[in-house]
Coordinates of C-alpha atoms and ligand atoms in Angstrom, one line a residue:
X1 CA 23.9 1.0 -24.6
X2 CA 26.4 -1.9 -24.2
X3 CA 25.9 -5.0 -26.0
X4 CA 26.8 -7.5 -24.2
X5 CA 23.6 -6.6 -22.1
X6 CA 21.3 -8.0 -24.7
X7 CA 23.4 -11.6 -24.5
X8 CA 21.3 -14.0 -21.7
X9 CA 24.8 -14.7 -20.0
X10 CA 23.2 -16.4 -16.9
X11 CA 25.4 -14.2 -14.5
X12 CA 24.8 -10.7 -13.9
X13 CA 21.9 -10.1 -10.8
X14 CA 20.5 -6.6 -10.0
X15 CA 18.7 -6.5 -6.4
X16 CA 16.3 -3.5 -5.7
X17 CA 13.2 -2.8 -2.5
X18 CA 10.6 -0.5 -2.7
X19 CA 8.9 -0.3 0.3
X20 CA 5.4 -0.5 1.8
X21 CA 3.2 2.7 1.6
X22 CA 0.7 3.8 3.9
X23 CA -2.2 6.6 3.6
X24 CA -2.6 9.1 6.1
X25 CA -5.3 10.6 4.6
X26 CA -7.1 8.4 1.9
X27 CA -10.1 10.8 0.2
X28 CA -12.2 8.9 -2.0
X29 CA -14.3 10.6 -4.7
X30 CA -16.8 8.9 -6.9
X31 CA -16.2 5.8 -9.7
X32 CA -15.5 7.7 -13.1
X33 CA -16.3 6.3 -16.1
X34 CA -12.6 4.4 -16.7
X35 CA -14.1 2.6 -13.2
X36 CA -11.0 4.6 -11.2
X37 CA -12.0 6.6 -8.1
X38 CA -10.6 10.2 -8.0
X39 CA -8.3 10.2 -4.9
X40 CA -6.9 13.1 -2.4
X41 CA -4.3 11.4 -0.7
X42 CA -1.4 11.5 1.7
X43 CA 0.9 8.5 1.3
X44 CA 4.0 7.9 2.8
X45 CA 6.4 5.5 3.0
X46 CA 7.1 3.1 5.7
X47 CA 10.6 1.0 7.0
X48 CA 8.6 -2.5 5.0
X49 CA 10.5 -3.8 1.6
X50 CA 10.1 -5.6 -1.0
X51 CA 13.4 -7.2 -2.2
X52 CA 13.4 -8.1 -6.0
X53 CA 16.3 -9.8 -8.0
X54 CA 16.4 -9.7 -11.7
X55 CA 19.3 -12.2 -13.8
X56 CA 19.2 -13.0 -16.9
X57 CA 17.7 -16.6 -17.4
X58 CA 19.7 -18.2 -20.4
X59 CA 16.9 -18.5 -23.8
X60 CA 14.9 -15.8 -25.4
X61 CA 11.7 -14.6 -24.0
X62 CA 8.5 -15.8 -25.8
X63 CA 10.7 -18.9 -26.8
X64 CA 7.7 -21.6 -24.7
X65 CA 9.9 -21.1 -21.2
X66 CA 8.2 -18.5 -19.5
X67 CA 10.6 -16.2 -17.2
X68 CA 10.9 -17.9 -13.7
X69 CA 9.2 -16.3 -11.2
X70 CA 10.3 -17.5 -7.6
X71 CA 8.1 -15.7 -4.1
X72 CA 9.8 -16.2 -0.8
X73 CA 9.2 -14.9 2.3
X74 CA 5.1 -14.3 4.5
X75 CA 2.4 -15.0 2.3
X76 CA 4.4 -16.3 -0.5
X77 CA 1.9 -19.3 -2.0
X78 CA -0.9 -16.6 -2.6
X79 CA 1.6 -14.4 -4.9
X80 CA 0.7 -15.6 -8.6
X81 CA 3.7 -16.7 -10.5
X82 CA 2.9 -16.3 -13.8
X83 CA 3.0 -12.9 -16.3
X84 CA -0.4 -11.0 -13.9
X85 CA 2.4 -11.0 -11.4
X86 CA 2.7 -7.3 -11.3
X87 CA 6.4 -7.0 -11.1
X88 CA 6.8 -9.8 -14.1
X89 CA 4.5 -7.0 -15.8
X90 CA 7.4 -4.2 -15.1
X91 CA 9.9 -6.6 -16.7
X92 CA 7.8 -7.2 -19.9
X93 CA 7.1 -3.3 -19.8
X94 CA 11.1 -2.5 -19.7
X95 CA 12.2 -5.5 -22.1
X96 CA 10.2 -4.5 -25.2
X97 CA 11.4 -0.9 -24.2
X98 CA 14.7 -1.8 -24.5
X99 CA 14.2 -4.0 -27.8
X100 CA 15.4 -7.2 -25.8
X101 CA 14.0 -10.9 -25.4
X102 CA 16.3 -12.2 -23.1
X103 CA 14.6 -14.2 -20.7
X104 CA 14.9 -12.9 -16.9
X105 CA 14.6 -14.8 -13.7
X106 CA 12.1 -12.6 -11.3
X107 CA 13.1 -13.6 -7.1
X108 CA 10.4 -11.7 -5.0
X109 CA 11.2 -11.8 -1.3
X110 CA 7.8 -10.7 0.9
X111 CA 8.4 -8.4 3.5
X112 CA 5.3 -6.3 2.9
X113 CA 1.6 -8.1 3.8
X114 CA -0.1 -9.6 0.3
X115 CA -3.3 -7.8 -0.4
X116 CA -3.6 -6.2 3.2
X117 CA -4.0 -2.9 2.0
X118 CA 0.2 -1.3 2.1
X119 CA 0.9 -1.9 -1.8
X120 CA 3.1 -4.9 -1.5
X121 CA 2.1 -6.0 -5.0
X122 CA 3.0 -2.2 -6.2
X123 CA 6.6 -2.4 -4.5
X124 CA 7.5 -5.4 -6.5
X125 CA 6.5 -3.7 -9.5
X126 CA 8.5 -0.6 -8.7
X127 CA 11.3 -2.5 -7.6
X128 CA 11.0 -4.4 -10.8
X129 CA 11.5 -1.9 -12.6
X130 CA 14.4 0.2 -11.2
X131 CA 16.2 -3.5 -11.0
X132 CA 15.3 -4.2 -14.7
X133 CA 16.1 -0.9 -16.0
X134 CA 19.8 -1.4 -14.6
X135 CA 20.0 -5.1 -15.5
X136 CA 18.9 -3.6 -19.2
X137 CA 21.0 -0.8 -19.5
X138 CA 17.9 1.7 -20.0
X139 CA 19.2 4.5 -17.6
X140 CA 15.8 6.1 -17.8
X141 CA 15.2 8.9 -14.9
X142 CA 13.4 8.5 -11.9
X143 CA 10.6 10.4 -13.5
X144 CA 10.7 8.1 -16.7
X145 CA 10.4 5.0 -14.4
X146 CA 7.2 7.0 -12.5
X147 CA 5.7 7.3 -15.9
X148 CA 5.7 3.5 -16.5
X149 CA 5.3 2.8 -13.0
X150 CA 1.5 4.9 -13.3
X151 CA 0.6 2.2 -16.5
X152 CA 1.3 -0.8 -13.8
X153 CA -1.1 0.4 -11.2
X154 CA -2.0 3.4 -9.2
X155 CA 0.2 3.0 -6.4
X156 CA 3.1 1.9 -7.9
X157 CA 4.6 5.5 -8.5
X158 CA 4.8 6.5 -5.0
X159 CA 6.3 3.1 -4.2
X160 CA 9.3 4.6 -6.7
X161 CA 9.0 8.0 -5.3
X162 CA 8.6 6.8 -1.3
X163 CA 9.0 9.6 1.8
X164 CA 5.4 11.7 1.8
X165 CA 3.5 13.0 -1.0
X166 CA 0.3 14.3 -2.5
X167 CA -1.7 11.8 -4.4
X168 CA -4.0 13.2 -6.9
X169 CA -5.7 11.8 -9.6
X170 CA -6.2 7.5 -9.3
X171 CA -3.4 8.1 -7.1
X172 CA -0.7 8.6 -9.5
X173 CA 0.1 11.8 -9.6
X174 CA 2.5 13.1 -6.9
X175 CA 3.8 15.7 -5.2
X176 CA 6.3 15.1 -2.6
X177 CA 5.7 16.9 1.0
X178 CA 9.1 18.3 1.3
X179 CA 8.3 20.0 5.0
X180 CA 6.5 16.7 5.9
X181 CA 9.7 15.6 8.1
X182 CA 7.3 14.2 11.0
X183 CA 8.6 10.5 12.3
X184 CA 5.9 8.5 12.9
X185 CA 6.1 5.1 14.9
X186 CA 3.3 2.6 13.8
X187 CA 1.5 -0.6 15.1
X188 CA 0.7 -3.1 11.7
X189 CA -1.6 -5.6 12.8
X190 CA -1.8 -8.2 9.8
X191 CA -5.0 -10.0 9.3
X192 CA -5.2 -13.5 8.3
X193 CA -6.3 -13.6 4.7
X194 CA -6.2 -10.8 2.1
X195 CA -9.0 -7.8 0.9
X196 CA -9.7 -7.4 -3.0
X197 CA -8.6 -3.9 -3.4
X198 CA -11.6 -3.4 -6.4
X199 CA -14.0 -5.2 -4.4
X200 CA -13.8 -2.4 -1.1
X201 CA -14.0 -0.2 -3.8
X202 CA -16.7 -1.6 -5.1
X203 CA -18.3 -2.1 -1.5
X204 CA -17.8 2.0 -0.9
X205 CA -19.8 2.8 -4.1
X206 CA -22.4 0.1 -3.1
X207 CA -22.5 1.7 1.2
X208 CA -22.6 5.2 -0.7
X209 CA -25.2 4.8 -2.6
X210 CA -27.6 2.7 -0.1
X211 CA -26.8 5.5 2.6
X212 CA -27.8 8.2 -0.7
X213 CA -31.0 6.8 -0.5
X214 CA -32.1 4.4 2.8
X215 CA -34.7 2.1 2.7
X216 CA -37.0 2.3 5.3
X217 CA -34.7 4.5 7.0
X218 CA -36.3 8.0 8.2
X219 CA -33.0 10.1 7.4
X220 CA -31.4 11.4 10.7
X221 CA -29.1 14.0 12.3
X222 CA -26.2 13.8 10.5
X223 CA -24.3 15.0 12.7
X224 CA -25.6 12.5 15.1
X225 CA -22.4 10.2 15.2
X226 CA -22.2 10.2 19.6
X227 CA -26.0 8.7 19.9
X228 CA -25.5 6.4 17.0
X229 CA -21.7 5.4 19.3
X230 CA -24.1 4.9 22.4
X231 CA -26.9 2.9 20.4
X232 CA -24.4 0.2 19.1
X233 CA -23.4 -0.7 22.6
X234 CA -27.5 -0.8 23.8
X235 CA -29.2 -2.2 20.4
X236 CA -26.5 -2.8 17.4
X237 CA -29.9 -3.4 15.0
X238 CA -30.9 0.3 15.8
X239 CA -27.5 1.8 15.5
X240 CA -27.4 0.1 12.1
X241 CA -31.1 1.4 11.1
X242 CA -29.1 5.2 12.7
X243 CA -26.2 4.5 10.4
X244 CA -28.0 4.1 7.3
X245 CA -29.7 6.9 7.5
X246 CA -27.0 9.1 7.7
X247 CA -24.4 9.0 4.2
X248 CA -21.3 8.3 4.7
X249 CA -18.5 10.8 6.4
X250 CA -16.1 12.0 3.6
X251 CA -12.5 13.1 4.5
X252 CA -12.0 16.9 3.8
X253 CA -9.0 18.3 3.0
X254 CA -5.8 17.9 3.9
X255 CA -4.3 21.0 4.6
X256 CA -4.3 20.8 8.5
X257 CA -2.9 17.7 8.0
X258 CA 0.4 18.6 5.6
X259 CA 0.8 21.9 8.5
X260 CA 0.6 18.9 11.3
X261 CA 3.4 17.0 9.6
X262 CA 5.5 19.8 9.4
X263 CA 5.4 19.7 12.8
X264 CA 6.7 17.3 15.8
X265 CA 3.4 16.4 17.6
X266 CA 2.4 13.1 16.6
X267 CA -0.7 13.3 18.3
X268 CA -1.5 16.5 16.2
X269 CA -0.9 15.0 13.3
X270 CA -3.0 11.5 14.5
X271 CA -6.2 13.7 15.3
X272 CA -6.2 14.7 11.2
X273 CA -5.8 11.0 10.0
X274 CA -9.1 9.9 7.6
X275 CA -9.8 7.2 5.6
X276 CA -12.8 6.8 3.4
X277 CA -12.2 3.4 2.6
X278 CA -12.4 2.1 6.1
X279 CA -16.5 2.0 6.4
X280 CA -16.3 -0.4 3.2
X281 CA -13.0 -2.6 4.8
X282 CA -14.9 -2.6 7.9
X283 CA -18.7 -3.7 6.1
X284 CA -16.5 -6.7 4.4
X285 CA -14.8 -7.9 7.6
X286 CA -16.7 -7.0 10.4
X287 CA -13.9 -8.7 12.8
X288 CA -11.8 -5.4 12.4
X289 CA -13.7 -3.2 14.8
X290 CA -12.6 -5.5 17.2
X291 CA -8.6 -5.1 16.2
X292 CA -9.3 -1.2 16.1
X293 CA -10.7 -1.2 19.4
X294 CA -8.0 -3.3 20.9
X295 CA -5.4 -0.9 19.8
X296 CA -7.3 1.7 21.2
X297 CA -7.6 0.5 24.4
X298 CA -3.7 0.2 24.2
X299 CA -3.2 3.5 23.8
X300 CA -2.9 4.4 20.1
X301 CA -2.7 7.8 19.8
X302 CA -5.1 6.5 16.7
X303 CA -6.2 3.2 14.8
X304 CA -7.6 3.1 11.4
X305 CA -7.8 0.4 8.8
X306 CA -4.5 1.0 6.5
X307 CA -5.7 1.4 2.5
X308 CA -8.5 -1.1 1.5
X309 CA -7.3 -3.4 4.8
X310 CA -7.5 -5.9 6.4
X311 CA -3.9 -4.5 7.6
X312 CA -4.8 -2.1 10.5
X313 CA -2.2 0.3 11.7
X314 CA -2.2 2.1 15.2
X315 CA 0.2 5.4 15.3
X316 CA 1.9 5.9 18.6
X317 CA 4.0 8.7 20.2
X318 CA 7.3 7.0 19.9
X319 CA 9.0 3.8 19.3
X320 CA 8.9 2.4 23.2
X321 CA 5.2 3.5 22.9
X322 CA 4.3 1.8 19.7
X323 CA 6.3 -1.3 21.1
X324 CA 3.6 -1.1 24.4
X325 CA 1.0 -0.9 22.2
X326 CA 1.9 -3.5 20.0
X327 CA 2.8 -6.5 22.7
X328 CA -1.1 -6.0 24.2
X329 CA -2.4 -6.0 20.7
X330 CA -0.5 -9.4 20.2
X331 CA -1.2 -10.4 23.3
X332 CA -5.1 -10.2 22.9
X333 CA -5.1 -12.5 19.7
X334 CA -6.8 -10.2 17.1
X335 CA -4.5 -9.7 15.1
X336 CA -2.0 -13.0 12.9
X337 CA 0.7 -10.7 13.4
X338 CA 2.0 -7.8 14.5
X339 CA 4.9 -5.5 13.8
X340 CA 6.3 -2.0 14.3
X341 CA 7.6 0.3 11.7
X342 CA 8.7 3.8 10.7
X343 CA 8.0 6.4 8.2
X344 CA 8.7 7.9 6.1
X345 CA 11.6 6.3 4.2
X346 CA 13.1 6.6 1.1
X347 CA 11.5 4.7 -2.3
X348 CA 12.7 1.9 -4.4
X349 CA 16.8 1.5 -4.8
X350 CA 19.1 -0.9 -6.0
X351 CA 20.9 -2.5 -2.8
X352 CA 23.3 -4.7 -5.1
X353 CA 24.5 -5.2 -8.4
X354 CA 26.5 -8.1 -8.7
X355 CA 27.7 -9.1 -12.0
X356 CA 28.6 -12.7 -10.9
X357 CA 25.0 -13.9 -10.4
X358 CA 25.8 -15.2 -6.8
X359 CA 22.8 -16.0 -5.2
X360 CA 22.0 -11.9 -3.7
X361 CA 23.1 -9.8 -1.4
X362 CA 23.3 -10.6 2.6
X363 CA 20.4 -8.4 3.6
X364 CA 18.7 -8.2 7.0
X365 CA 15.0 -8.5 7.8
X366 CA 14.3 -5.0 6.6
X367 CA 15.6 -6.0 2.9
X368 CA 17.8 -3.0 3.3
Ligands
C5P1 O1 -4.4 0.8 -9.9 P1 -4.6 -0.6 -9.3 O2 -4.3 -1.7 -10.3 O3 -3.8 -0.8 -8.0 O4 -6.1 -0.7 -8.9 C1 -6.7 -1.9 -8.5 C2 -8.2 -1.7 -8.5 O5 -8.6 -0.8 -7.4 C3 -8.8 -1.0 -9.7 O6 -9.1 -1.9 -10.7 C4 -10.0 -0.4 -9.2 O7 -11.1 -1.3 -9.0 C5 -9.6 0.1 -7.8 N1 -9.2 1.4 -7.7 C6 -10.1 2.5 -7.8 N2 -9.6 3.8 -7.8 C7 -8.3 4.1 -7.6 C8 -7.4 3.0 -7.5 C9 -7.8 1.7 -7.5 O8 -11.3 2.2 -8.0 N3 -8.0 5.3 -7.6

């Protein structure tokens, strides 16, 4: 390991993204006792960054001047600054790996949605730390860097990994899809405000457990999902009565779904798309059926709430489709924002290494 790497010189910058993550199937199990939910699910990566610089600052860490932590970019004031920020975490993690206390300077440039449900907060930790772990001299292996990436947060490894894989466990154990090729073109319609990942969680076990056991509900046809569709319209307080007697649907598995994205029929592989979080994102902010049903009535081959929400994505056939679908959805005003993106792509990399410090690299919109 090199010196010199130890020495704050105030120059040498180290860039990485990690991009965005979505779940195209997202099967929630019950809370264990650590207060995780066991998870089946299909992530994959999508064409959203996270662009994080790393320099060293000048000073030693734990010296009173805390690293600088600067967030540009959509949604930048509700980013904490100080050490919960989760890719100031990855630093500390890497530093007292590597025995330093050099300070480091932390740039975070937004390109993901904060809290709406596509890991943003994971990608600057995974960036973090395969921008750190160059800046430090570490040279630890991607899986090393998934190993400390599981101890930041349950997401963050896939957000290393990126293309398609198999998350078990709280989500951190993976298993890429090799054959899971598929392109997928997708609508993101961005809420305004954020939603607490733990507390849609927390709203799933609470909707679980009231549909376990209704009050003054007479338990119904499970199966009965068409009348309770036809109620809402006629007498919403009755369809609700109808929902809560009937528990909650829980995705199956997801073999027809890895076969579909093998495959080149995005409408195959829309039909499989589940996710059990949706019911809770949807209880907390009722506003979204109204953003699903807009980008239904678009056209979406299929519209579900993405993660824990409020993001809502809407997969389309092809890229002239999904940029049909997305002009009405912006045109109609439910949604703050809306923008088109690919998957899968690649996970986090280092787009510059620049041992002069200047300010970064010229990078476009995508942060690539
Ligand atoms: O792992 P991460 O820090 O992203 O998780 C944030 C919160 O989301 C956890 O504290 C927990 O409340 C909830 N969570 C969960 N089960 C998972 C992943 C996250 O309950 N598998």
């Amino acid at each position: 390991m090199p010196r010199d790497v130890f020495t704050p010189d105030g120059a040498r910058a180290v860039t990485a993204v990690a991009p965005a993550k979505i779940n195209l199937h997202l099967g929630v199990g019950d809370a264990r006792p650590d207060g995780f939910h066991d998870l089946l699910t299909v992530y994959r990566a999508v064409d959203m960054w996270e662009r994080v610089t790393v320099s060293f600052a000048g000073g030693a860490a734990g010296s009173g001047d805390d690293d600088e932590i600067t967030v540009t970019g959509p949604g930048a004031p509700q980013v904490p600054t100080d050490r919960t920020n989760l890719a100031a975490r990855a630093v500390d993690l890497l530093r007292e790996e590597a025995g330093s206390d050099a300070r480091i300077a932390i740039r975070i440039h937004k390109g993901v949605p904060v809290a709406g449900g596509m890991a943003g907060g994971s990608a600057d930790a995974a960036a973090a730390l395969v921008a750190t772990d160059r800046l430090l001299g570490l040279g630890l292996g991607r899986a090393a860097l998934e190993e400390r990436a599981a101890r930041l947060g349950s997401d963050v490894p896939f957000c290393v990994r990126g293309g398609t894989a198999l998350g078990t466990g709280r989500g951190e154990k993976l298993a890429t899809l090799l054959h899971a090729r598929a392109e997928q073109h997708v609508v993101v319609a961005l809420a305004a405000g954020g939603l607490s990942t733990p507390r849609v969680f927390a709203e799933l076990d609470r909707l679980r457990a009231e549909r376990a056991y209704p009050e003054g509900a007479e338990r119904a046809d499970p199966e009965g999902a068409e009348g309770a569709e036809g109620a809402e319209r006629a007498d919403p307080e009755a369809a609700a009565r109808v929902r809560a007697a009937r528990p909650l649907p829980r995705a199956g598995g997801v073999e027809p779904l890895v076969e579909a994205l093998a495959g080149d029929d995005p409408a195959a592989v829309a039909a499989l798309l589940a996710n059990d979080l949706e019911p809770a994102a949807l209880s907390l902010r009722p506003a979204l059926r109204k953003t699903l049903r807009t980008g239904q009535e678009a056209g979406a081959l299929h519209g579900m709430v993405s993660g824990s929400g409020p993001t809502c994505l809407f997969f389309c056939s092809d890229r002239d489709h999904a940029i049909a679908v997305a002009a009405e959805i912006s045109e109609s005003g439910v949604a703050r924002e809306v923008r088109v993106t690919r998957g899968p792509v690649g996970g986090a990399h280092i787009i510059s290494d620049d041992p002069s410090g200047v300010t970064g690299p010229g990078v476009d919109s995508t942060g690539k």
